[in-house]
Short mmCIF file of C-alpha atoms in Angstrom, two decimals:
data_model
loop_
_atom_site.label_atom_id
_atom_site.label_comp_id
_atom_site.label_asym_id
_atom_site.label_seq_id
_atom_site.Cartn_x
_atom_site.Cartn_y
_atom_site.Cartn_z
CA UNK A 1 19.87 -45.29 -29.95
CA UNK A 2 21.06 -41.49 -30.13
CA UNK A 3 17.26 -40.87 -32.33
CA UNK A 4 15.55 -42.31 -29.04
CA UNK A 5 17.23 -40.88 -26.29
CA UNK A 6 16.66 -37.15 -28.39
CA UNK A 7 13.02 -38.38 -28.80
CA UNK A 8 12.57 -39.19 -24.85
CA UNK A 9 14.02 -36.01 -23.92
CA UNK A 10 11.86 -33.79 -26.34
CA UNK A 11 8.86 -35.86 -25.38
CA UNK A 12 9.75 -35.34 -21.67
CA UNK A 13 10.12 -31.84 -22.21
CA UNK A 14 6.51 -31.43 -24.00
CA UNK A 15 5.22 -33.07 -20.87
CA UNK A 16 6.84 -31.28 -18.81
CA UNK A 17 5.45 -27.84 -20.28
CA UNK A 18 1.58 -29.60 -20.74
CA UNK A 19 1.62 -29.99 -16.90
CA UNK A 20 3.43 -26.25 -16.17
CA UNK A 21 0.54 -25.03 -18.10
CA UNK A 22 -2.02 -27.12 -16.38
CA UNK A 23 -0.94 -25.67 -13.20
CA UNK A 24 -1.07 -22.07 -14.42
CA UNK A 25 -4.26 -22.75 -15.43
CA UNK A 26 -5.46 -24.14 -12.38
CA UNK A 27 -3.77 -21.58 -9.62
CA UNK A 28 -5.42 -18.95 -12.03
CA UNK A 29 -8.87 -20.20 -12.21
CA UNK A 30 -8.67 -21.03 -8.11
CA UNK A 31 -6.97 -17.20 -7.69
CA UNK A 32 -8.49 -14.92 -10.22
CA UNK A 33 -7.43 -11.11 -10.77
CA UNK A 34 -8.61 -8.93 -8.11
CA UNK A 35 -11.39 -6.53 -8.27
CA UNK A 36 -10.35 -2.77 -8.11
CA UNK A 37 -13.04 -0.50 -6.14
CA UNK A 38 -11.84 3.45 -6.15
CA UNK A 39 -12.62 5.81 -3.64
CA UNK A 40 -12.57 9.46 -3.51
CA UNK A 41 -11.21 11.93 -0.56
CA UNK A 42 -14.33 12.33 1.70
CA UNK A 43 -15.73 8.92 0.64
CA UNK A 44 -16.10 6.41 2.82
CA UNK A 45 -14.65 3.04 2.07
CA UNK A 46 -15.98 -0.03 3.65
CA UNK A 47 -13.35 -2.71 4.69
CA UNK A 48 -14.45 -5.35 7.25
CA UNK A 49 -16.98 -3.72 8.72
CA UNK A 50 -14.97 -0.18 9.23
CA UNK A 51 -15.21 2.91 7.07
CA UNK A 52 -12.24 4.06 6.28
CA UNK A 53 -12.20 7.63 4.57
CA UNK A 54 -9.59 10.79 3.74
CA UNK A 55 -9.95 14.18 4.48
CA UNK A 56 -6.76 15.28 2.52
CA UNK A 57 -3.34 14.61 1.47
CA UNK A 58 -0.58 17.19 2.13
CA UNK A 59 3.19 17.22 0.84
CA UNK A 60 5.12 18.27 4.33
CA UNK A 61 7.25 21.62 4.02
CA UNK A 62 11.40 21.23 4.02
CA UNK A 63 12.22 21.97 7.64
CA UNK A 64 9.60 19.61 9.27
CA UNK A 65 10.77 16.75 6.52
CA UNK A 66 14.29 17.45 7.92
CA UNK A 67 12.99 16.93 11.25
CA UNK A 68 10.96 13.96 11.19
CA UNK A 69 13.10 11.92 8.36
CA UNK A 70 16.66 12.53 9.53
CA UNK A 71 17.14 8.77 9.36
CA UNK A 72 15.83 8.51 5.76
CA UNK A 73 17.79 11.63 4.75
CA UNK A 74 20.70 10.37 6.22
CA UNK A 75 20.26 6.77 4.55
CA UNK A 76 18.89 8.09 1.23
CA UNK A 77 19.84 11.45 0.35
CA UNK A 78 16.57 14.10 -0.40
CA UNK A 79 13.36 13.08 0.76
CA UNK A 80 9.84 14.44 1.28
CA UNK A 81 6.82 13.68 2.97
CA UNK A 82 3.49 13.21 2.65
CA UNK A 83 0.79 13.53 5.35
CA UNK A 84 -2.68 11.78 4.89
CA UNK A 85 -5.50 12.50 6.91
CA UNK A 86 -7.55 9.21 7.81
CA UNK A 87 -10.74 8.82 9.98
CA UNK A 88 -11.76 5.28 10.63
CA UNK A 89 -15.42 4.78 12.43
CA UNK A 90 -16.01 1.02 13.46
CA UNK A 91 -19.81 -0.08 12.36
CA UNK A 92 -19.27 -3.50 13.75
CA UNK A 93 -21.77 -4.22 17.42
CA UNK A 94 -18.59 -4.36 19.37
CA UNK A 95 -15.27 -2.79 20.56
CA UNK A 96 -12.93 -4.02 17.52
CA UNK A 97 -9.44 -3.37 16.45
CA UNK A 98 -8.41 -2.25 12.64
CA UNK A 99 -4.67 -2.28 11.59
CA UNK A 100 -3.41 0.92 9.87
CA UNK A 101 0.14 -0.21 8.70
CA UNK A 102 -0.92 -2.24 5.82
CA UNK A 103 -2.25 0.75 4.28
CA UNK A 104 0.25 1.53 1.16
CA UNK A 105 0.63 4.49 -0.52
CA UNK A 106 1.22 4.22 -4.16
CA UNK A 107 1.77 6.25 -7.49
CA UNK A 108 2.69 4.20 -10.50
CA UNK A 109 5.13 1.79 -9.75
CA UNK A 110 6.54 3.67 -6.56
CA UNK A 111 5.22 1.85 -3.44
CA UNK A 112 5.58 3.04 0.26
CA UNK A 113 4.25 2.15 3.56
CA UNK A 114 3.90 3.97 6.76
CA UNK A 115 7.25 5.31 8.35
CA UNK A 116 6.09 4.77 12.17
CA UNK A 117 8.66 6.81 14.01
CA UNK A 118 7.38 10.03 11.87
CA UNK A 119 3.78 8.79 12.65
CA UNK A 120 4.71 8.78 16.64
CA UNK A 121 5.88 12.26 16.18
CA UNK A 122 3.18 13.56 13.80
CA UNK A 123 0.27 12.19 15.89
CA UNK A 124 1.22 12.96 19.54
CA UNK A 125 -0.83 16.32 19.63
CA UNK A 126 -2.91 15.16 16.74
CA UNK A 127 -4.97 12.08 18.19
CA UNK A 128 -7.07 12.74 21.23
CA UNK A 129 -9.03 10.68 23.73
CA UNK A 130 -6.27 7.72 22.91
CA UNK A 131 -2.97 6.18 22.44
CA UNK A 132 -0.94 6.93 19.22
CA UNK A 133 -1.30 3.54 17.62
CA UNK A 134 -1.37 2.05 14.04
CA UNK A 135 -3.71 -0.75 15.83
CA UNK A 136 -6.57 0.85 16.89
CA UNK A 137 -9.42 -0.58 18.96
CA UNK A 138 -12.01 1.44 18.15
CA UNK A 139 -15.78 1.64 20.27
CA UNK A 140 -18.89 -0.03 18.16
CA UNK A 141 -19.91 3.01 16.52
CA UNK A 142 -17.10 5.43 17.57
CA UNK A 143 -13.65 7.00 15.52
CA UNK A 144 -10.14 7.04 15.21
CA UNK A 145 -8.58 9.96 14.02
CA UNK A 146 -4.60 10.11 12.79
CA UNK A 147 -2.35 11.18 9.99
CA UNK A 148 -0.49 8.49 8.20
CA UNK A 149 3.13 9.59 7.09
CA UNK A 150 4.86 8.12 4.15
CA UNK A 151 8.36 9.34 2.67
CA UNK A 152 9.63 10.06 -0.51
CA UNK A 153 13.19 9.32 -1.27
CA UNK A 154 14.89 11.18 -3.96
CA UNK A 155 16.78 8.02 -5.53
CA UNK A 156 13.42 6.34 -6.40
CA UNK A 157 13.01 8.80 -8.92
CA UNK A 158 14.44 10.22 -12.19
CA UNK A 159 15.09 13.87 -11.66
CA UNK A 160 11.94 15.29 -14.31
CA UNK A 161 10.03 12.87 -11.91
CA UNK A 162 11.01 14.34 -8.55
CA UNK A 163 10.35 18.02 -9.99
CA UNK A 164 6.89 16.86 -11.05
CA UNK A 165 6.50 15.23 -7.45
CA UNK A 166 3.19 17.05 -6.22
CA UNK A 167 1.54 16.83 -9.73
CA UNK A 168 1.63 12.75 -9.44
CA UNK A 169 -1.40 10.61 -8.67
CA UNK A 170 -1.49 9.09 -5.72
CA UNK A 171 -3.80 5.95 -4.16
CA UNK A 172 -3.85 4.89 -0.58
CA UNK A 173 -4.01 1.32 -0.80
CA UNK A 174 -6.15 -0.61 1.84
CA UNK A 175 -6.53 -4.13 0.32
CA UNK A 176 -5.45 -6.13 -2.38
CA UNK A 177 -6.90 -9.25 -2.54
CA UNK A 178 -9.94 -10.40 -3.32
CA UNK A 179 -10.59 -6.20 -3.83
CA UNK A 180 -8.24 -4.07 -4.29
CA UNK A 181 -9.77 -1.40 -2.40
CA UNK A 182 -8.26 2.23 -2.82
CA UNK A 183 -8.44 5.80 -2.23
CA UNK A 184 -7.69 8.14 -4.77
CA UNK A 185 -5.76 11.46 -3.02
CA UNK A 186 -5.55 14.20 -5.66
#
């Protein structure tokens, strides 16, 4: 009786792992790995009928970090900032609106997204002939203009990575799935 009960249970556990990898099979034939489609700064990438493109990337000096991320200081010790300059033009027949915050800046394995009180202060002098927004609704044919700020904190990083901090690669991220769709900034 012990020989059968040990037999059902191994037997139950076989099927249990045949139909675990049935599903994994399945989700990743119905979900397959993205695409990845690069950009460079000045190129314009195409994302639901906007271009989205970069004019540069800039690490923010000391004093104007200290200014603009006093709650991430305060919360996380030594931070920095990085300013990146996006035009978006809508090519789409009508009046449509494009949301900014998805966009993710990445290097490596360190992700960030867009720290919107710094953005508010950044872009009131910056953006003209609108509202400071990270939902645009942008004229068929016409531009938005803004600078997307992201902040480094000190305790995501070893210490020989923080000192290398400028020389990194980084990628603003506008999609991920089906495309990962992303700009390369340096």
């Amino acid at each position: 009786m012990k020989r059968s009960k040990k037999k059902n249970g191994y037997f139950l556990v076989f099927l249990l792992l045949i139909v675990w990898f049935i599903c994994v099979i399945r989700i990743n034939l119905k979900y397959p790995d993205s695409k990845i489609q690069k950009y460079e700064l000045n190129e314009a990438a195409e994302l639901d009928g906007f271009e989205v493109s970069v004019s540069k990337m800039e690490f923010l000096d000391e004093g104007s970090t200290k200014e603009l991320f006093a709650d991430e200081i305060e919360r996380y010790g030594d931070c920095r900032c990085i300013l990146v300059y996006i035009t978006v033009k809508n090519n789409r027949s009508e009046k449509a609106r494009i949301e900014l915050y998805p966009f993710v800046l990445e290097s490596d394995a360190w992700k960030n997204s867009v720290i919107m009180s710094a953005f508010l202060k950044v872009n009131e002098e910056y953006v003209t002939g609108g509202r400071v927004t990270l939902q645009p609704e942008i004229e068929a044919g016409g531009t938005y203009e803004c600078i997307l700020t992201y902040s480094i904190a000190k305790v995501s990083f070893t210490e020989n990575q923080w000192k290398g901090l400028e020389s990194r690669n980084y990628n603003l991220v506008l999609s991920l799935y089906p495309v990962k769709k992303s700009i390369q900034l340096q």
